[in-house]
Amino acid sequence: MRALQGLFQGWVLLLTICAAGIGGTFQFGYNLSIINAPTLYIQEFTNETWQMRTGRPLPDHLVLLVWSLIVSLYPLGGLLGALLAGPLAITLGRKKSLLVNNIFVVAAATLFGFSRRAGSFEMVMLGRLLVGVSAGVSMNVQPMYLGESAPKELRGAVAMTSAIFTALGIVMGQVVGLRELLGGPQAWPLLLASCLVPGVLQLASLPLLPESPRYLLIDRGDSKACLAALQRLRGPADLAGELAELEQERAACGGRRARRPWELFGDRALRRQVASLVVLGGAMELCGNDAVYSYASAMFVQARIPPEKVQYAVIGTGGCELLATLVSCVVIERVGRRVLLMGGYCLMTCWGSVFTAALCLQSSFPWMPYLAMSCIFAFILSFGIGPAGVTGILATELFDQTARPAAYMVCGVLMWTMLFLVGLGFPFIMTKGKTFLEISEELYRLNFPGWSQSPMWRGPEVVQSTEL
């Protein structure tokens, strides 16, 4: 009977991981990648809407600017969400914060679903901002919740599941975005609104699972609720050692209030931890890996990959990171955090250099485009092995209970700011020497073989509204 009870309780921890992840970092990865598939259709919708309002098409550079804003409002919303995450986690608790966070998802899905019928690309922009806020909250609260709920010997592996759900969300977004599913010209509002499904799954499952034991004891001072949560998460195991550790951390905190983000920078004892957090958090976004998912199709076209193979190459990028994070989750406790981080960034530097050389020489050798594509896959694999997962758990392991929410706020603000800047500037860097609409035309051939007869496109020019 005790064996069955222990097996059941082990499933409680697994279900907690899944329920937190499906509406947490899964949403981040999913919404990061689904915007890639309807690139052309949203650009057309933006231009068509503007022509209907003004009688004139948008100039090419403004079409590019609006599209860059649609992509970049997601990390801007993430920045706002990161600022909300700390106060929410302290006031409502980790579990309730994740549940309340789904309000933003519901609102965003509604805006996406009715944007085309309303003839408003501004609704798409606002929806991207709101799903960004949701991602900003969940990216901070989920690893905090799981790190505080997991046993000490599994803390690293459990916290790494946040990266696994991010990669899983990326892959699912790429698969759902296939032309055969929701990636067609008429279905893109449903594609963007499909973020509602993971939110509903979390709302249905997470309320049945326990709150973070650390939060209940140290922040709330509720010993009975903490013990009940531990019993549900650990089963019939001896909890005396873990309770003693929690009581020791509670005594060390000494009833102090939760720290504010700016207080971390003034504490000499935390200087090295804060420096590590800032450097590694900034590096994770400035490396440009997340920008690959937003502009993957255009990147592969730029690398001269055959148009009919582009959408499947895009799925391969997400699959690479999912595979790498699964491997990292298995080996993190054996190899250590430092080795994974250093090894990952060294490999990324190597593959990024080869990729640059391949792009420069792609006109000289017929096999260079495939070398460039292989370098993208290798770059993402290297990112998934180390930086993708290890960076996210640093705040849990380097800071105590009073400083942890503030540390996640600092890390989140930095990471989302960097992602916003990279997402806004990346298309202008990528299209140097080749206009974004010229790349879009090549993508158009992929979706419509008779593209030259299409009323929307004639070469690089957009036709007047009278021809629509």
Coordinates of C-alpha atoms in Angstrom, one line a residue:
M1 CA 0.0 0.0 0.0
R2 CA 2.8 2.4 0.9
A3 CA 4.5 1.5 -2.4
L4 CA 1.4 2.5 -4.4
Q5 CA 1.1 5.6 -2.3
G6 CA 4.7 6.5 -3.1
L7 CA 4.2 5.9 -6.8
F8 CA 1.1 8.1 -6.8
Q9 CA 2.9 10.9 -5.0
G10 CA 5.7 10.7 -7.5
W11 CA 3.1 11.3 -10.2
V12 CA 2.0 14.5 -8.3
L13 CA 5.4 16.1 -8.8
L14 CA 5.4 15.1 -12.5
L15 CA 1.9 16.5 -13.0
T16 CA 2.9 19.7 -11.2
I17 CA 5.8 20.1 -13.7
C18 CA 3.5 19.4 -16.6
A19 CA 0.7 21.7 -15.4
A20 CA 3.1 24.6 -14.7
G21 CA 4.9 24.1 -18.0
I22 CA 2.0 23.8 -20.4
G23 CA 0.7 27.2 -19.5
G24 CA 4.1 28.6 -18.6
T25 CA 7.3 28.4 -20.7
F26 CA 5.5 26.3 -23.3
Q27 CA 3.5 29.5 -24.1
F28 CA 6.7 31.4 -24.4
G29 CA 8.1 29.0 -27.0
Y30 CA 4.8 28.6 -28.8
N31 CA 4.1 32.3 -29.3
L32 CA 7.8 32.9 -30.2
S33 CA 7.6 30.5 -33.1
I34 CA 4.1 30.7 -34.5
I35 CA 4.6 34.2 -35.7
N36 CA 7.1 32.9 -38.3
A37 CA 4.5 31.0 -40.4
P38 CA 2.0 33.9 -41.2
T39 CA 4.8 36.4 -41.9
L40 CA 3.6 37.1 -45.5
Y41 CA -0.1 36.9 -44.7
I42 CA 0.1 39.4 -41.9
Q43 CA 2.2 41.8 -44.0
E44 CA -0.5 41.5 -46.8
F45 CA -3.2 42.1 -44.2
T46 CA -1.4 45.1 -42.9
N47 CA -1.0 46.6 -46.3
E48 CA -4.6 45.7 -47.4
T49 CA -6.0 47.3 -44.3
W50 CA -4.0 50.5 -44.8
Q51 CA -5.1 50.7 -48.4
M52 CA -8.8 50.3 -47.4
R53 CA -8.4 53.2 -44.9
T54 CA -6.3 55.6 -46.9
G55 CA -6.5 54.5 -50.6
R56 CA -2.7 54.2 -50.8
P57 CA -0.4 51.2 -50.0
L58 CA 2.2 51.4 -47.3
P59 CA 5.8 52.0 -48.5
D60 CA 8.1 49.0 -48.3
H61 CA 10.1 50.3 -45.4
L62 CA 6.9 51.0 -43.4
V63 CA 5.6 47.5 -44.1
L64 CA 8.9 46.2 -42.7
L65 CA 8.6 48.5 -39.7
V66 CA 5.1 47.4 -38.8
W67 CA 6.1 43.8 -39.1
S68 CA 9.1 44.4 -36.9
L69 CA 6.9 46.0 -34.3
I70 CA 4.4 43.1 -34.4
V71 CA 7.4 40.8 -33.7
S72 CA 9.0 43.1 -31.1
L73 CA 5.9 43.9 -29.1
Y74 CA 6.1 40.4 -27.8
P75 CA 9.4 40.9 -25.9
L76 CA 8.2 44.4 -24.9
G77 CA 5.2 42.7 -23.3
G78 CA 7.6 40.2 -21.7
L79 CA 9.5 43.1 -20.2
L80 CA 6.3 44.4 -18.5
G81 CA 5.5 40.8 -17.4
A82 CA 8.9 40.4 -15.8
L83 CA 8.2 43.6 -13.8
L84 CA 4.9 42.2 -12.7
A85 CA 6.2 38.7 -11.9
G86 CA 8.0 39.6 -8.6
P87 CA 5.1 41.4 -6.9
L88 CA 2.6 38.7 -8.1
A89 CA 4.8 35.8 -6.9
I90 CA 5.1 37.5 -3.4
T91 CA 1.4 38.6 -3.1
L92 CA -0.5 35.8 -4.7
G93 CA 2.0 32.9 -4.4
R94 CA 3.7 31.0 -7.2
K95 CA 0.7 28.8 -8.2
K96 CA -1.9 31.5 -8.2
S97 CA 0.3 33.8 -10.1
L98 CA 0.5 31.3 -12.9
L99 CA -3.3 30.9 -12.9
V100 CA -4.1 34.6 -12.9
N101 CA -1.5 35.1 -15.7
N102 CA -3.9 33.3 -18.1
I103 CA -6.1 36.4 -18.1
F104 CA -3.6 37.9 -20.6
V105 CA -3.8 34.8 -22.8
V106 CA -7.6 34.9 -23.0
A107 CA -7.6 38.6 -23.9
A108 CA -4.9 38.1 -26.5
A109 CA -6.6 35.1 -28.1
T110 CA -9.8 37.1 -28.4
L111 CA -8.0 40.0 -30.2
F112 CA -6.2 37.6 -32.6
G113 CA -9.4 35.7 -33.4
F114 CA -11.4 38.8 -34.4
S115 CA -8.6 40.9 -35.9
R116 CA -9.2 40.0 -39.5
R117 CA -13.0 40.4 -39.2
A118 CA -12.5 43.8 -37.6
G119 CA -10.0 44.8 -40.2
S120 CA -7.5 45.9 -37.6
F121 CA -3.8 45.1 -37.6
E122 CA -3.6 47.1 -34.3
M123 CA -5.5 44.2 -32.6
V124 CA -2.7 41.9 -33.7
M125 CA -0.1 44.3 -32.2
L126 CA -2.0 44.5 -28.9
G127 CA -2.5 40.8 -28.8
R128 CA 1.3 40.3 -29.2
L129 CA 1.9 42.7 -26.4
L130 CA -0.5 40.8 -24.1
V131 CA 0.9 37.3 -24.8
G132 CA 4.3 38.9 -24.2
V133 CA 3.1 40.0 -20.7
S134 CA 1.9 36.5 -20.0
A135 CA 5.2 35.0 -21.2
G136 CA 7.2 37.5 -19.0
V137 CA 5.3 36.4 -15.9
S138 CA 5.5 32.7 -16.6
M139 CA 9.2 32.8 -17.5
N140 CA 10.0 34.1 -14.1
V141 CA 7.4 32.4 -11.9
Q142 CA 7.5 28.9 -13.3
P143 CA 11.2 28.1 -12.6
M144 CA 10.7 29.7 -9.2
Y145 CA 7.7 27.5 -8.5
L146 CA 9.3 24.3 -9.7
G147 CA 12.7 24.9 -8.1
E148 CA 11.0 25.5 -4.7
S149 CA 8.8 22.4 -5.1
A150 CA 11.4 19.9 -6.2
P151 CA 13.5 17.8 -3.8
K152 CA 17.2 18.9 -3.5
E153 CA 18.7 16.1 -5.5
L154 CA 16.3 16.8 -8.4
R155 CA 16.2 20.5 -8.3
G156 CA 18.5 21.2 -11.2
A157 CA 16.7 18.6 -13.5
V158 CA 13.2 19.8 -12.5
A159 CA 14.1 23.4 -13.1
M160 CA 15.6 22.5 -16.5
T161 CA 12.1 21.3 -17.5
S162 CA 11.2 25.0 -18.0
A163 CA 13.7 24.9 -21.0
I164 CA 12.2 21.6 -22.2
F165 CA 8.7 23.1 -22.3
T166 CA 10.1 26.2 -24.1
A167 CA 11.6 24.0 -26.8
L168 CA 8.4 21.8 -26.9
G169 CA 6.4 25.0 -27.4
I170 CA 8.6 26.1 -30.2
V171 CA 8.3 22.7 -32.0
M172 CA 4.5 22.7 -31.6
G173 CA 4.2 26.2 -32.9
Q174 CA 6.2 25.3 -36.0
V175 CA 4.2 22.1 -36.6
V176 CA 0.8 23.9 -36.2
G177 CA 2.1 26.6 -38.5
L178 CA 2.5 24.2 -41.4
R179 CA 0.4 25.1 -44.5
E180 CA -1.4 21.8 -44.2
L181 CA -2.7 22.8 -40.7
L182 CA -3.1 26.4 -39.6
G183 CA -0.4 28.0 -41.7
G184 CA -2.6 28.9 -44.7
P185 CA -3.6 32.4 -45.8
Q186 CA -7.1 32.2 -44.3
A187 CA -6.3 30.5 -41.0
W188 CA -3.6 32.7 -39.5
P189 CA -6.0 34.4 -37.0
L190 CA -6.8 30.9 -35.7
L191 CA -3.1 30.1 -35.6
L192 CA -2.3 33.1 -33.4
A193 CA -5.5 32.5 -31.2
S194 CA -4.5 28.9 -30.6
C195 CA -2.4 30.0 -27.6
L196 CA -5.7 29.8 -25.7
V197 CA -5.5 25.9 -25.7
P198 CA -2.5 25.6 -23.4
G199 CA -4.0 28.3 -21.1
V200 CA -7.2 26.4 -20.7
L201 CA -5.2 23.2 -20.0
Q202 CA -3.4 24.9 -17.2
L203 CA -6.5 26.4 -15.7
A204 CA -8.1 22.9 -15.6
S205 CA -5.1 21.1 -14.0
L206 CA -3.0 23.5 -11.9
P207 CA -5.7 24.2 -9.2
L208 CA -5.6 20.5 -8.2
L209 CA -1.9 20.6 -7.3
P210 CA 0.0 22.0 -4.3
E211 CA 1.6 25.4 -3.8
S212 CA 5.4 25.8 -3.3
P213 CA 6.3 24.5 0.2
R214 CA 9.0 27.1 0.5
Y215 CA 6.6 29.9 -0.2
L216 CA 4.0 28.6 2.3
L217 CA 6.6 28.3 5.2
I218 CA 9.0 31.2 4.6
D219 CA 6.7 33.8 3.1
R220 CA 3.4 32.9 4.6
G221 CA 4.6 31.3 7.8
D222 CA 2.0 28.5 7.4
S223 CA 3.8 25.3 8.7
K224 CA 0.7 23.1 8.4
A225 CA 0.1 24.0 4.7
C226 CA 3.8 23.5 4.0
L227 CA 3.8 20.0 5.5
A228 CA 0.7 19.1 3.6
A229 CA 2.2 20.3 0.3
L230 CA 5.4 18.3 1.0
Q231 CA 3.5 15.2 1.8
R232 CA 1.6 15.5 -1.5
L233 CA 4.8 16.1 -3.4
R234 CA 7.1 13.6 -1.7
G235 CA 4.7 10.9 -0.6
P236 CA 5.6 8.7 2.5
A237 CA 9.3 9.6 2.5
D238 CA 10.9 10.9 5.6
L239 CA 10.4 14.7 5.5
A240 CA 12.4 15.6 8.7
G241 CA 15.6 16.5 6.9
E242 CA 13.8 18.7 4.3
L243 CA 11.7 20.4 7.0
A244 CA 14.8 21.1 9.0
E245 CA 16.5 22.7 5.9
L246 CA 13.4 24.9 5.3
E247 CA 13.3 25.9 8.9
Q248 CA 17.0 26.8 8.7
E249 CA 16.4 29.0 5.7
R250 CA 13.4 30.6 7.4
A251 CA 15.5 31.4 10.4
A252 CA 18.2 32.9 8.1
C253 CA 15.7 35.1 6.5
G254 CA 14.7 36.3 10.0
G255 CA 11.3 37.5 9.1
R256 CA 12.7 40.1 6.6
R257 CA 10.5 41.4 3.9
A258 CA 11.1 40.4 0.3
R259 CA 13.9 42.5 -1.3
R260 CA 13.3 44.9 -4.1
P261 CA 15.3 44.6 -7.4
W262 CA 17.4 47.7 -6.8
E263 CA 18.4 46.6 -3.4
L264 CA 20.3 43.6 -4.9
F265 CA 22.8 46.0 -6.6
G266 CA 23.6 47.7 -3.3
D267 CA 24.3 44.5 -1.3
R268 CA 28.0 43.7 -1.3
A269 CA 27.4 40.1 -0.3
L270 CA 25.3 39.6 -3.5
R271 CA 27.6 41.4 -6.0
R272 CA 29.1 38.3 -7.6
Q273 CA 25.7 36.6 -7.9
V274 CA 24.1 39.7 -9.5
A275 CA 27.0 40.1 -11.9
S276 CA 26.7 36.5 -13.0
L277 CA 23.0 36.9 -13.5
V278 CA 23.3 40.0 -15.6
V279 CA 26.2 38.8 -17.8
L280 CA 24.6 35.4 -18.5
G281 CA 21.1 36.7 -18.9
G282 CA 22.2 39.3 -21.4
A283 CA 24.4 36.8 -23.3
M284 CA 21.5 34.4 -23.7
E285 CA 19.4 36.9 -25.7
L286 CA 22.2 38.8 -27.5
C287 CA 23.5 35.5 -29.0
G288 CA 20.4 35.9 -31.3
N289 CA 19.1 32.3 -30.9
D290 CA 15.5 33.4 -30.2
A291 CA 15.5 35.8 -33.2
V292 CA 16.1 32.7 -35.4
Y293 CA 12.6 31.4 -34.5
S294 CA 10.8 34.7 -35.4
Y295 CA 12.6 35.1 -38.8
A296 CA 13.5 31.5 -39.6
S297 CA 11.8 31.3 -42.9
A298 CA 13.4 34.4 -44.2
M299 CA 16.8 33.3 -42.9
F300 CA 16.6 30.0 -44.8
V301 CA 15.5 31.8 -48.0
Q302 CA 18.5 34.2 -47.6
A303 CA 20.7 31.1 -47.3
R304 CA 19.2 29.9 -50.6
I305 CA 17.5 26.8 -49.3
P306 CA 14.9 25.6 -51.8
P307 CA 11.5 27.2 -51.0
E308 CA 9.6 23.9 -50.8
K309 CA 12.0 22.7 -48.1
V310 CA 11.9 25.9 -45.9
Q311 CA 9.0 25.0 -43.7
Y312 CA 10.4 21.6 -42.8
A313 CA 13.8 23.1 -42.1
V314 CA 12.1 25.5 -39.7
I315 CA 10.7 22.6 -37.8
G316 CA 14.2 21.1 -37.6
T317 CA 15.4 24.1 -35.6
G318 CA 12.8 23.6 -32.9
G319 CA 13.5 19.9 -32.8
C320 CA 17.2 20.5 -32.3
E321 CA 16.6 22.6 -29.2
L322 CA 14.1 20.1 -27.8
L323 CA 16.6 17.3 -28.2
A324 CA 19.5 19.3 -26.7
T325 CA 17.4 20.4 -23.6
L326 CA 16.4 16.8 -23.0
V327 CA 20.0 15.7 -23.0
S328 CA 21.0 18.6 -20.8
C329 CA 18.3 17.7 -18.3
V330 CA 19.7 14.2 -18.0
V331 CA 23.4 15.2 -17.6
I332 CA 23.1 18.5 -15.7
E333 CA 23.6 17.0 -12.2
R334 CA 26.5 14.9 -13.4
V335 CA 28.4 17.4 -15.5
G336 CA 27.6 20.6 -13.7
R337 CA 26.3 24.0 -14.6
R338 CA 29.6 25.7 -15.5
V339 CA 30.7 23.0 -18.0
L340 CA 27.4 23.2 -19.8
L341 CA 27.4 27.0 -20.0
M342 CA 31.0 27.3 -21.2
G343 CA 30.8 24.4 -23.6
G344 CA 27.5 25.7 -25.1
Y345 CA 28.8 29.2 -25.7
C346 CA 32.1 28.0 -27.2
L347 CA 30.3 25.7 -29.6
M348 CA 27.9 28.6 -30.5
T349 CA 30.9 30.8 -31.3
C350 CA 32.4 28.1 -33.5
W351 CA 29.2 27.4 -35.5
G352 CA 28.3 31.1 -35.8
S353 CA 31.7 31.8 -37.4
V354 CA 31.3 28.9 -39.9
F355 CA 27.8 30.1 -40.7
T356 CA 29.1 33.6 -41.5
A357 CA 31.8 32.2 -43.8
A358 CA 29.2 30.0 -45.5
L359 CA 26.9 32.9 -46.3
C360 CA 29.9 34.9 -47.7
L361 CA 30.9 32.0 -50.0
Q362 CA 27.4 30.7 -50.9
S363 CA 27.8 32.0 -54.5
S364 CA 31.1 30.2 -55.0
F365 CA 30.1 26.6 -54.1
P366 CA 26.7 24.9 -54.7
W367 CA 26.8 23.1 -51.3
M368 CA 27.4 26.2 -49.2
P369 CA 23.6 26.8 -48.5
Y370 CA 23.4 23.4 -46.9
L371 CA 26.4 24.0 -44.8
A372 CA 24.8 27.3 -43.7
M373 CA 21.6 25.4 -42.8
S374 CA 23.6 22.8 -40.9
C375 CA 25.4 25.5 -38.9
I376 CA 22.0 26.9 -37.9
F377 CA 21.0 23.5 -36.5
A378 CA 24.4 23.0 -34.8
F379 CA 24.1 26.6 -33.3
I380 CA 20.7 25.8 -31.8
L381 CA 21.9 22.4 -30.5
S382 CA 24.8 24.1 -28.7
F383 CA 22.4 26.7 -27.3
G384 CA 20.0 24.0 -26.0
I385 CA 22.8 22.0 -24.3
G386 CA 23.8 24.8 -22.0
P387 CA 22.6 28.4 -22.0
A388 CA 18.9 27.6 -22.7
G389 CA 18.3 25.7 -19.5
V390 CA 21.1 26.6 -17.1
T391 CA 20.6 30.4 -17.3
G392 CA 17.0 30.0 -16.2
I393 CA 17.8 28.2 -12.9
L394 CA 20.6 30.5 -11.7
A395 CA 18.3 32.8 -9.8
T396 CA 16.8 29.9 -7.9
E397 CA 20.1 28.5 -6.8
L398 CA 22.1 31.7 -6.2
F399 CA 19.6 33.7 -4.1
D400 CA 17.6 33.0 -0.9
Q401 CA 13.9 33.2 -0.5
T402 CA 13.7 36.9 0.2
A403 CA 16.0 37.9 -2.8
R404 CA 14.7 35.3 -5.3
P405 CA 11.7 37.2 -6.8
A406 CA 13.8 40.3 -7.2
A407 CA 16.6 38.3 -8.9
Y408 CA 14.1 36.9 -11.3
M409 CA 12.8 40.4 -12.0
V410 CA 16.3 41.7 -12.8
C411 CA 17.1 38.7 -15.0
G412 CA 13.7 38.9 -16.8
V413 CA 13.9 42.7 -17.4
L414 CA 17.4 42.3 -18.9
M415 CA 16.6 39.3 -21.1
W416 CA 13.3 40.7 -22.5
T417 CA 15.0 44.1 -23.2
M418 CA 17.7 42.4 -25.1
L419 CA 15.2 40.2 -27.0
F420 CA 13.2 43.4 -27.9
L421 CA 16.2 45.1 -29.3
V422 CA 17.4 42.0 -31.2
G423 CA 13.8 41.4 -32.6
L424 CA 13.4 45.0 -33.7
G425 CA 16.8 45.3 -35.4
F426 CA 17.3 41.8 -36.7
P427 CA 15.3 42.1 -40.0
F428 CA 17.1 45.3 -41.0
I429 CA 20.5 43.6 -40.4
M430 CA 19.3 40.4 -42.2
T431 CA 18.0 42.3 -45.3
K432 CA 21.1 44.4 -45.9
G433 CA 21.6 44.2 -49.6
K434 CA 18.3 42.5 -50.2
T435 CA 14.9 44.0 -49.4
F436 CA 12.5 42.2 -47.1
L437 CA 9.9 42.2 -49.8
E438 CA 12.3 40.5 -52.2
I439 CA 12.7 37.7 -49.6
S440 CA 8.9 37.7 -49.1
E441 CA 8.4 37.1 -52.8
E442 CA 10.6 34.0 -52.6
L443 CA 8.4 32.9 -49.7
Y444 CA 5.3 33.7 -51.8
R445 CA 6.4 31.2 -54.5
L446 CA 6.4 28.6 -51.7
N447 CA 2.8 29.3 -50.9
F448 CA 1.4 30.2 -54.3
P449 CA 3.1 28.7 -57.4
G450 CA 1.3 31.3 -59.6
W451 CA 2.6 34.2 -57.6
S452 CA 3.5 36.3 -60.6
Q453 CA -0.2 36.5 -61.5
S454 CA -1.3 37.3 -57.9
P455 CA -3.1 40.7 -57.6
M456 CA -1.2 41.4 -54.4
W457 CA 2.4 41.2 -55.7
R458 CA 4.0 42.3 -59.0
G459 CA 7.7 42.0 -58.6
P460 CA 8.9 44.0 -55.6
E461 CA 6.0 46.5 -56.0
V462 CA 2.6 46.4 -54.2
V463 CA -0.3 47.2 -56.5
Q464 CA -2.7 50.0 -55.9
S465 CA -6.0 49.4 -53.9
T466 CA -8.1 49.6 -57.1
E467 CA -6.6 46.3 -58.3
L468 CA -7.4 44.5 -55.0

